[in-house]
Amino acid sequence: MTTNKTDKNWREKLSAEEYRVCREKGTERAFTGKYYDCKDEGIYHCTCCGASLFNSDTKYDSGSGWPSFWEPMPDAVTTESDNSLGMRRTEVLCQQCDAHLGHVFEDGPQPTGLRYCINSVSLKLNKK
Ligand SMILES: [Zn+2]
């Protein structure tokens, strides 16, 4: 399933910061997002399309300054290799609307060993 919103629709729907991060692959500054130290329980949804992306059960404090998860919800995200900024990274995108969410690294905790490093502005927490 994909949304068919045009670029103009996204500009109208999103704040300037949300647009910059989600649609232009920007990154919010570390320790400035609203969720990096959030411990509330619930489901994190995509800011753009509302899809369920991460469960707070898989969130942990990585010390990076961004919300970090060791596992996304089933069929929630896609990944793509990203060689921008002279770095080899793996980009994480919303499977439903291709919103840029963040990057995934292989230095996370068990059981997955993965660290999904996600921008707060890409997420909207629905508390339990
Ligand atoms: Zn989405």
mmCIF file of C-alpha atoms and ligand atoms in Angstrom:
data_model
loop_
_atom_site.group_PDB
_atom_site.id
_atom_site.type_symbol
_atom_site.label_atom_id
_atom_site.label_comp_id
_atom_site.label_asym_id
_atom_site.label_seq_id
_atom_site.Cartn_x
_atom_site.Cartn_y
_atom_site.Cartn_z
ATOM 1 C CA MET A 1 0.000 0.000 0.000
ATOM 2 C CA THR A 2 1.329 3.422 -0.847
ATOM 3 C CA THR A 3 -0.055 6.858 -0.343
ATOM 4 C CA ASN A 4 -0.310 9.034 -3.418
ATOM 5 C CA LYS A 5 0.237 12.401 -1.845
ATOM 6 C CA THR A 6 2.152 14.858 -3.987
ATOM 7 C CA ASP A 7 5.024 16.964 -2.775
ATOM 8 C CA LYS A 8 2.662 19.924 -2.464
ATOM 9 C CA ASN A 9 0.326 17.905 -0.226
ATOM 10 C CA TRP A 10 3.203 17.020 2.086
ATOM 11 C CA ARG A 11 4.261 20.661 2.343
ATOM 12 C CA GLU A 12 0.757 21.593 3.404
ATOM 13 C CA LYS A 13 0.350 18.718 5.850
ATOM 14 C CA LEU A 14 3.736 18.841 7.571
ATOM 15 C CA SER A 15 5.559 21.486 9.573
ATOM 16 C CA ALA A 16 8.748 22.890 8.029
ATOM 17 C CA GLU A 17 10.901 20.701 10.280
ATOM 18 C CA GLU A 18 8.795 17.589 9.630
ATOM 19 C CA TYR A 19 9.035 18.216 5.893
ATOM 20 C CA ARG A 20 12.787 18.759 6.022
ATOM 21 C CA VAL A 21 13.402 15.492 7.876
ATOM 22 C CA CYS A 22 10.706 13.176 6.483
ATOM 23 C CA ARG A 23 10.601 14.239 2.850
ATOM 24 C CA GLU A 24 14.099 15.720 2.338
ATOM 25 C CA LYS A 25 15.995 13.168 4.458
ATOM 26 C CA GLY A 26 17.170 15.680 7.010
ATOM 27 C CA THR A 27 18.271 14.928 10.563
ATOM 28 C CA GLU A 28 17.112 16.673 13.684
ATOM 29 C CA ARG A 29 19.830 17.795 16.094
ATOM 30 C CA ALA A 30 20.715 15.241 18.772
ATOM 31 C CA PHE A 31 19.060 15.748 22.154
ATOM 32 C CA THR A 32 16.510 18.193 20.706
ATOM 33 C CA GLY A 33 13.689 15.825 19.712
ATOM 34 C CA LYS A 34 10.739 15.211 21.947
ATOM 35 C CA TYR A 35 11.118 11.434 22.162
ATOM 36 C CA TYR A 36 14.832 10.691 22.674
ATOM 37 C CA ASP A 37 14.395 10.270 26.447
ATOM 38 C CA CYS A 38 10.669 9.467 26.396
ATOM 39 C CA LYS A 39 9.757 6.374 28.416
ATOM 40 C CA ASP A 40 6.003 6.413 27.880
ATOM 41 C CA GLU A 41 4.436 3.184 26.690
ATOM 42 C CA GLY A 42 2.610 3.057 23.404
ATOM 43 C CA ILE A 43 2.971 2.771 19.665
ATOM 44 C CA TYR A 44 5.060 5.172 17.602
ATOM 45 C CA HIS A 45 3.339 6.074 14.342
ATOM 46 C CA CYS A 46 4.602 7.657 11.122
ATOM 47 C CA THR A 47 4.179 11.448 11.236
ATOM 48 C CA CYS A 48 3.318 11.491 7.532
ATOM 49 C CA CYS A 49 0.852 8.624 7.038
ATOM 50 C CA GLY A 50 0.040 7.334 10.533
ATOM 51 C CA ALA A 51 1.339 3.790 9.983
ATOM 52 C CA SER A 52 2.405 1.911 13.141
ATOM 53 C CA LEU A 53 6.212 1.770 13.126
ATOM 54 C CA PHE A 54 7.690 0.986 16.533
ATOM 55 C CA ASN A 55 6.452 -0.376 19.846
ATOM 56 C CA SER A 56 7.768 1.307 23.003
ATOM 57 C CA ASP A 57 8.641 -2.207 24.231
ATOM 58 C CA THR A 58 11.571 -2.176 21.793
ATOM 59 C CA LYS A 59 12.780 1.349 22.648
ATOM 60 C CA TYR A 60 15.951 1.753 24.672
ATOM 61 C CA ASP A 61 18.314 4.499 25.707
ATOM 62 C CA SER A 62 21.284 4.379 23.350
ATOM 63 C CA GLY A 63 22.740 7.658 24.598
ATOM 64 C CA SER A 64 22.812 8.947 21.022
ATOM 65 C CA GLY A 65 20.287 11.738 21.529
ATOM 66 C CA TRP A 66 17.766 10.176 19.150
ATOM 67 C CA PRO A 67 14.965 7.727 19.898
ATOM 68 C CA SER A 68 16.454 4.247 19.462
ATOM 69 C CA PHE A 69 14.710 0.933 18.943
ATOM 70 C CA TRP A 70 16.081 -2.564 18.503
ATOM 71 C CA GLU A 71 13.233 -3.740 16.278
ATOM 72 C CA PRO A 72 10.506 -2.180 14.108
ATOM 73 C CA MET A 73 6.981 -3.555 13.991
ATOM 74 C CA PRO A 74 6.366 -6.305 11.374
ATOM 75 C CA ASP A 75 6.259 -5.004 7.780
ATOM 76 C CA ALA A 76 6.518 -1.401 8.996
ATOM 77 C CA VAL A 77 9.751 -0.161 7.487
ATOM 78 C CA THR A 78 12.031 -0.664 4.508
ATOM 79 C CA THR A 79 15.760 -0.048 4.320
ATOM 80 C CA GLU A 80 18.002 1.294 1.602
ATOM 81 C CA SER A 81 21.742 1.773 1.429
ATOM 82 C CA ASP A 82 22.747 5.406 1.857
ATOM 83 C CA ASN A 83 26.233 6.527 0.855
ATOM 84 C CA SER A 84 25.684 10.255 1.379
ATOM 85 C CA LEU A 85 28.012 12.424 3.474
ATOM 86 C CA GLY A 86 30.914 10.060 2.734
ATOM 87 C CA MET A 87 29.467 7.411 5.032
ATOM 88 C CA ARG A 88 28.084 3.991 4.316
ATOM 89 C CA ARG A 89 24.825 3.790 6.217
ATOM 90 C CA THR A 90 21.472 2.081 5.920
ATOM 91 C CA GLU A 91 18.509 4.392 5.671
ATOM 92 C CA VAL A 92 15.192 3.458 7.310
ATOM 93 C CA LEU A 93 11.977 4.443 5.527
ATOM 94 C CA CYS A 94 8.273 4.074 6.245
ATOM 95 C CA GLN A 95 7.086 1.151 4.121
ATOM 96 C CA GLN A 96 3.757 2.814 3.479
ATOM 97 C CA CYS A 97 4.732 6.356 2.436
ATOM 98 C CA ASP A 98 8.545 6.305 2.025
ATOM 99 C CA ALA A 99 9.038 8.902 4.737
ATOM 100 C CA HIS A 100 12.645 9.161 5.861
ATOM 101 C CA LEU A 101 12.795 7.935 9.466
ATOM 102 C CA GLY A 102 16.484 7.610 10.269
ATOM 103 C CA HIS A 103 19.217 4.980 9.986
ATOM 104 C CA VAL A 104 19.855 1.492 11.313
ATOM 105 C CA PHE A 105 23.231 0.446 12.778
ATOM 106 C CA GLU A 106 24.579 -2.910 13.896
ATOM 107 C CA ASP A 107 25.585 -1.888 17.403
ATOM 108 C CA GLY A 108 22.259 -2.381 19.138
ATOM 109 C CA PRO A 109 21.306 -4.649 22.030
ATOM 110 C CA GLN A 110 20.128 -8.250 21.811
ATOM 111 C CA PRO A 111 18.044 -9.995 20.612
ATOM 112 C CA THR A 112 18.513 -8.254 17.249
ATOM 113 C CA GLY A 113 21.844 -6.469 17.709
ATOM 114 C CA LEU A 114 20.335 -3.605 15.728
ATOM 115 C CA ARG A 115 19.925 0.060 16.587
ATOM 116 C CA TYR A 116 17.194 1.880 14.724
ATOM 117 C CA CYS A 117 18.188 5.511 15.192
ATOM 118 C CA ILE A 118 15.045 7.492 14.394
ATOM 119 C CA ASN A 119 14.207 11.190 14.278
ATOM 120 C CA SER A 120 11.565 12.287 16.803
ATOM 121 C CA VAL A 121 9.820 14.460 14.224
ATOM 122 C CA SER A 122 9.257 11.376 12.050
ATOM 123 C CA LEU A 123 7.278 9.814 14.911
ATOM 124 C CA LYS A 124 4.013 10.440 16.734
ATOM 125 C CA LEU A 125 3.516 8.489 19.965
ATOM 126 C CA ASN A 126 0.079 7.073 20.665
ATOM 127 C CA LYS A 127 0.221 6.396 24.389
ATOM 128 C CA LYS A 128 -1.297 3.226 25.806
HETATM 129 ZN ZN ZN B 1 4.515 6.792 6.605
#
